[in-house]
């Protein structure tokens, strides 16, 4: 079977590398160029730290993706920049609810690579899932708020210099 790829902007997605069966609901390989962003595992807590959706995987998944959206935005990223999602669920039966919430925020032609792991428990009773994300943000050019530049020494400058300081552009995963 020939390799199936798609490319848009700064990311390339490979649904099925040669000799690998296509996955359902994810791409096997995603790579890109830009600034790497790692988002810690997010759980279903609202802005006050209260659990949303006790016993309801769908409600928890929607809250988790909202938290991921807010974390990505803090780094100047969106779900279109996500290259990898890792799902930690207390029961694989929660995965359809997780996929439904994911599909509300990520287009089917822009799915990241993913892994799903069933765990015995998460760090707090009542939590059914946790999701972490990795993204690659396309570098902007020009000047103004939020625009970064790379100095001759390879360090970033600009209003988001704290994100990725000391790392050169060019993540390939």
CSV table of C-alpha atoms in Angstrom, one decimal:
chain,number,residue,atom,x,y,z
A,1,UNK,CA,0.0,0.0,0.0
A,2,UNK,CA,1.5,3.4,-0.9
A,3,UNK,CA,2.1,6.0,1.8
A,4,UNK,CA,-0.8,8.4,2.4
A,5,UNK,CA,0.3,11.9,3.3
A,6,UNK,CA,-1.3,15.4,3.6
A,7,UNK,CA,0.4,18.7,4.1
A,8,UNK,CA,-0.9,22.1,5.2
A,9,UNK,CA,1.2,25.1,6.2
A,10,UNK,CA,3.9,23.9,8.5
A,11,UNK,CA,2.7,20.3,9.3
A,12,UNK,CA,2.8,17.1,7.3
A,13,UNK,CA,0.6,14.2,8.3
A,14,UNK,CA,1.1,10.6,7.3
A,15,UNK,CA,-2.0,8.5,7.8
A,16,UNK,CA,-0.5,5.3,6.7
A,17,UNK,CA,3.3,4.9,6.1
A,18,UNK,CA,4.1,2.2,3.6
A,19,UNK,CA,3.6,-1.2,5.1
A,20,UNK,CA,1.5,0.1,8.1
A,21,UNK,CA,-2.3,-0.3,8.2
A,22,UNK,CA,-4.2,3.0,8.4
A,23,UNK,CA,-5.4,3.9,11.9
A,24,UNK,CA,-9.0,4.9,12.7
A,25,UNK,CA,-9.3,8.5,14.0
A,26,UNK,CA,-5.6,9.4,13.9
A,27,UNK,CA,-2.5,9.8,11.8
A,28,UNK,CA,0.5,7.5,12.4
A,29,UNK,CA,3.1,10.3,11.9
A,30,UNK,CA,2.9,14.0,12.1
A,31,UNK,CA,5.9,16.4,11.7
A,32,UNK,CA,6.5,20.0,11.2
A,33,UNK,CA,8.7,23.0,11.5
A,34,UNK,CA,8.3,25.7,14.1
A,35,UNK,CA,8.2,26.2,17.9
A,36,UNK,CA,7.5,23.1,19.9
A,37,UNK,CA,4.8,23.4,22.6
A,38,UNK,CA,4.1,20.7,25.3
A,39,UNK,CA,0.9,20.9,27.3
A,40,UNK,CA,0.7,18.9,30.5
A,41,UNK,CA,-2.0,16.4,30.9
A,42,UNK,CA,-5.3,18.2,31.4
A,43,UNK,CA,-8.2,16.9,33.5
A,44,UNK,CA,-11.8,18.0,33.8
A,45,UNK,CA,-11.4,20.9,36.2
A,46,UNK,CA,-13.0,24.3,35.7
A,47,UNK,CA,-11.2,27.6,36.3
A,48,UNK,CA,-12.0,27.3,40.0
A,49,UNK,CA,-10.5,23.8,40.3
A,50,UNK,CA,-13.8,22.1,40.6
A,51,UNK,CA,-14.4,18.8,38.8
A,52,UNK,CA,-16.8,19.0,35.9
A,53,UNK,CA,-18.9,16.0,34.9
A,54,UNK,CA,-18.5,13.6,37.9
A,55,UNK,CA,-19.1,10.1,36.4
A,56,UNK,CA,-19.8,11.6,32.9
A,57,UNK,CA,-17.0,10.8,30.4
A,58,UNK,CA,-18.5,13.1,27.7
A,59,UNK,CA,-18.8,16.1,30.0
A,60,UNK,CA,-15.2,15.5,31.3
A,61,UNK,CA,-13.9,15.2,27.7
A,62,UNK,CA,-15.5,18.5,26.6
A,63,UNK,CA,-14.0,20.2,29.7
A,64,UNK,CA,-10.5,18.7,29.0
A,65,UNK,CA,-10.5,19.9,25.4
A,66,UNK,CA,-11.6,23.4,26.6
A,67,UNK,CA,-8.7,23.4,29.0
A,68,UNK,CA,-6.3,22.2,26.3
A,69,UNK,CA,-7.6,25.0,24.0
A,70,UNK,CA,-6.8,27.6,26.7
A,71,UNK,CA,-3.4,26.1,27.3
A,72,UNK,CA,-2.5,26.0,23.6
A,73,UNK,CA,-3.7,29.6,23.3
A,74,UNK,CA,-1.4,30.7,26.1
A,75,UNK,CA,1.5,29.5,23.8
A,76,UNK,CA,0.0,31.1,20.6
A,77,UNK,CA,-1.2,27.7,19.4
A,78,UNK,CA,-4.5,26.2,18.3
A,79,UNK,CA,-5.7,22.6,17.8
A,80,UNK,CA,-4.6,22.9,14.1
A,81,UNK,CA,-1.0,23.0,15.5
A,82,UNK,CA,-1.4,19.8,17.6
A,83,UNK,CA,0.9,17.0,16.4
A,84,UNK,CA,0.3,14.4,19.2
A,85,UNK,CA,-2.4,13.7,21.8
A,86,UNK,CA,-2.0,11.1,24.5
A,87,UNK,CA,-5.2,9.9,26.2
A,88,UNK,CA,-5.2,8.4,29.7
A,89,UNK,CA,-8.5,6.8,30.5
A,90,UNK,CA,-9.7,4.7,33.5
A,91,UNK,CA,-11.8,2.6,31.1
A,92,UNK,CA,-11.4,2.2,27.3
A,93,UNK,CA,-15.2,2.5,27.1
A,94,UNK,CA,-14.7,6.2,27.6
A,95,UNK,CA,-12.8,6.5,24.3
A,96,UNK,CA,-15.9,7.1,22.1
A,97,UNK,CA,-16.8,10.1,24.3
A,98,UNK,CA,-13.2,11.4,24.0
A,99,UNK,CA,-13.2,11.0,20.2
A,100,UNK,CA,-16.5,12.8,20.0
A,101,UNK,CA,-15.2,15.8,22.0
A,102,UNK,CA,-12.0,15.8,20.0
A,103,UNK,CA,-13.9,15.8,16.7
A,104,UNK,CA,-15.7,19.0,17.8
A,105,UNK,CA,-12.4,20.8,17.9
A,106,UNK,CA,-10.2,19.1,15.4
A,107,UNK,CA,-11.1,18.6,11.7
A,108,UNK,CA,-11.0,15.0,10.5
A,109,UNK,CA,-8.3,16.0,7.9
A,110,UNK,CA,-6.1,17.5,10.6
A,111,UNK,CA,-6.0,14.6,13.1
A,112,UNK,CA,-2.8,14.4,15.1
A,113,UNK,CA,-0.9,11.2,16.0
A,114,UNK,CA,-2.3,9.7,19.2
A,115,UNK,CA,-1.9,7.1,21.9
A,116,UNK,CA,-4.5,5.8,24.3
A,117,UNK,CA,-3.6,4.2,27.6
A,118,UNK,CA,-6.0,2.6,30.1
A,119,UNK,CA,-4.8,3.3,33.7
A,120,UNK,CA,-6.0,1.9,37.0
A,121,UNK,CA,-6.7,5.4,38.3
A,122,UNK,CA,-5.9,9.0,38.0
A,123,UNK,CA,-4.6,11.3,40.7
A,124,UNK,CA,-8.0,12.2,42.1
A,125,UNK,CA,-11.1,10.1,42.6
A,126,UNK,CA,-13.8,11.0,40.1
A,127,UNK,CA,-11.5,11.7,37.2
A,128,UNK,CA,-12.2,9.5,34.2
A,129,UNK,CA,-9.6,10.8,31.7
A,130,UNK,CA,-6.6,13.0,31.2
A,131,UNK,CA,-5.2,14.3,27.9
A,132,UNK,CA,-1.8,15.8,27.1
A,133,UNK,CA,-0.9,17.5,23.9
A,134,UNK,CA,2.2,18.4,21.8
A,135,UNK,CA,2.0,21.1,19.2
A,136,UNK,CA,4.3,22.7,16.6
A,137,UNK,CA,3.5,26.4,16.0
A,138,UNK,CA,4.5,27.9,12.7
A,139,UNK,CA,6.9,30.8,13.2
A,140,UNK,CA,5.6,34.2,12.4
A,141,UNK,CA,7.6,36.8,10.5
A,142,UNK,CA,7.5,40.6,11.0
A,143,UNK,CA,7.3,42.6,14.1
A,144,UNK,CA,4.8,43.4,16.8
A,145,UNK,CA,3.3,41.6,19.8
A,146,UNK,CA,3.7,37.9,19.8
A,147,UNK,CA,6.3,37.8,17.0
A,148,UNK,CA,9.5,36.2,17.8
A,149,UNK,CA,12.9,36.4,16.2
A,150,UNK,CA,16.0,34.2,16.5
A,151,UNK,CA,19.2,36.0,17.5
A,152,UNK,CA,22.6,35.0,16.0
A,153,UNK,CA,23.3,32.9,19.1
A,154,UNK,CA,20.1,30.9,18.4
A,155,UNK,CA,18.1,32.2,21.3
A,156,UNK,CA,14.6,33.6,20.8
A,157,UNK,CA,13.7,37.2,21.3
A,158,UNK,CA,10.3,38.8,21.4
A,159,UNK,CA,7.3,38.9,23.6
A,160,UNK,CA,7.0,35.1,23.9
A,161,UNK,CA,10.7,34.6,24.5
A,162,UNK,CA,9.9,32.5,27.6
A,163,UNK,CA,8.4,29.8,25.3
A,164,UNK,CA,11.2,27.8,23.8
A,165,UNK,CA,14.1,30.0,24.9
A,166,UNK,CA,17.4,28.4,23.9
A,167,UNK,CA,15.8,26.1,21.3
A,168,UNK,CA,16.3,26.5,17.6
A,169,UNK,CA,13.4,26.4,15.3
A,170,UNK,CA,12.9,23.1,13.5
A,171,UNK,CA,11.1,20.3,15.3
A,172,UNK,CA,10.7,17.1,13.4
A,173,UNK,CA,9.0,14.2,15.2
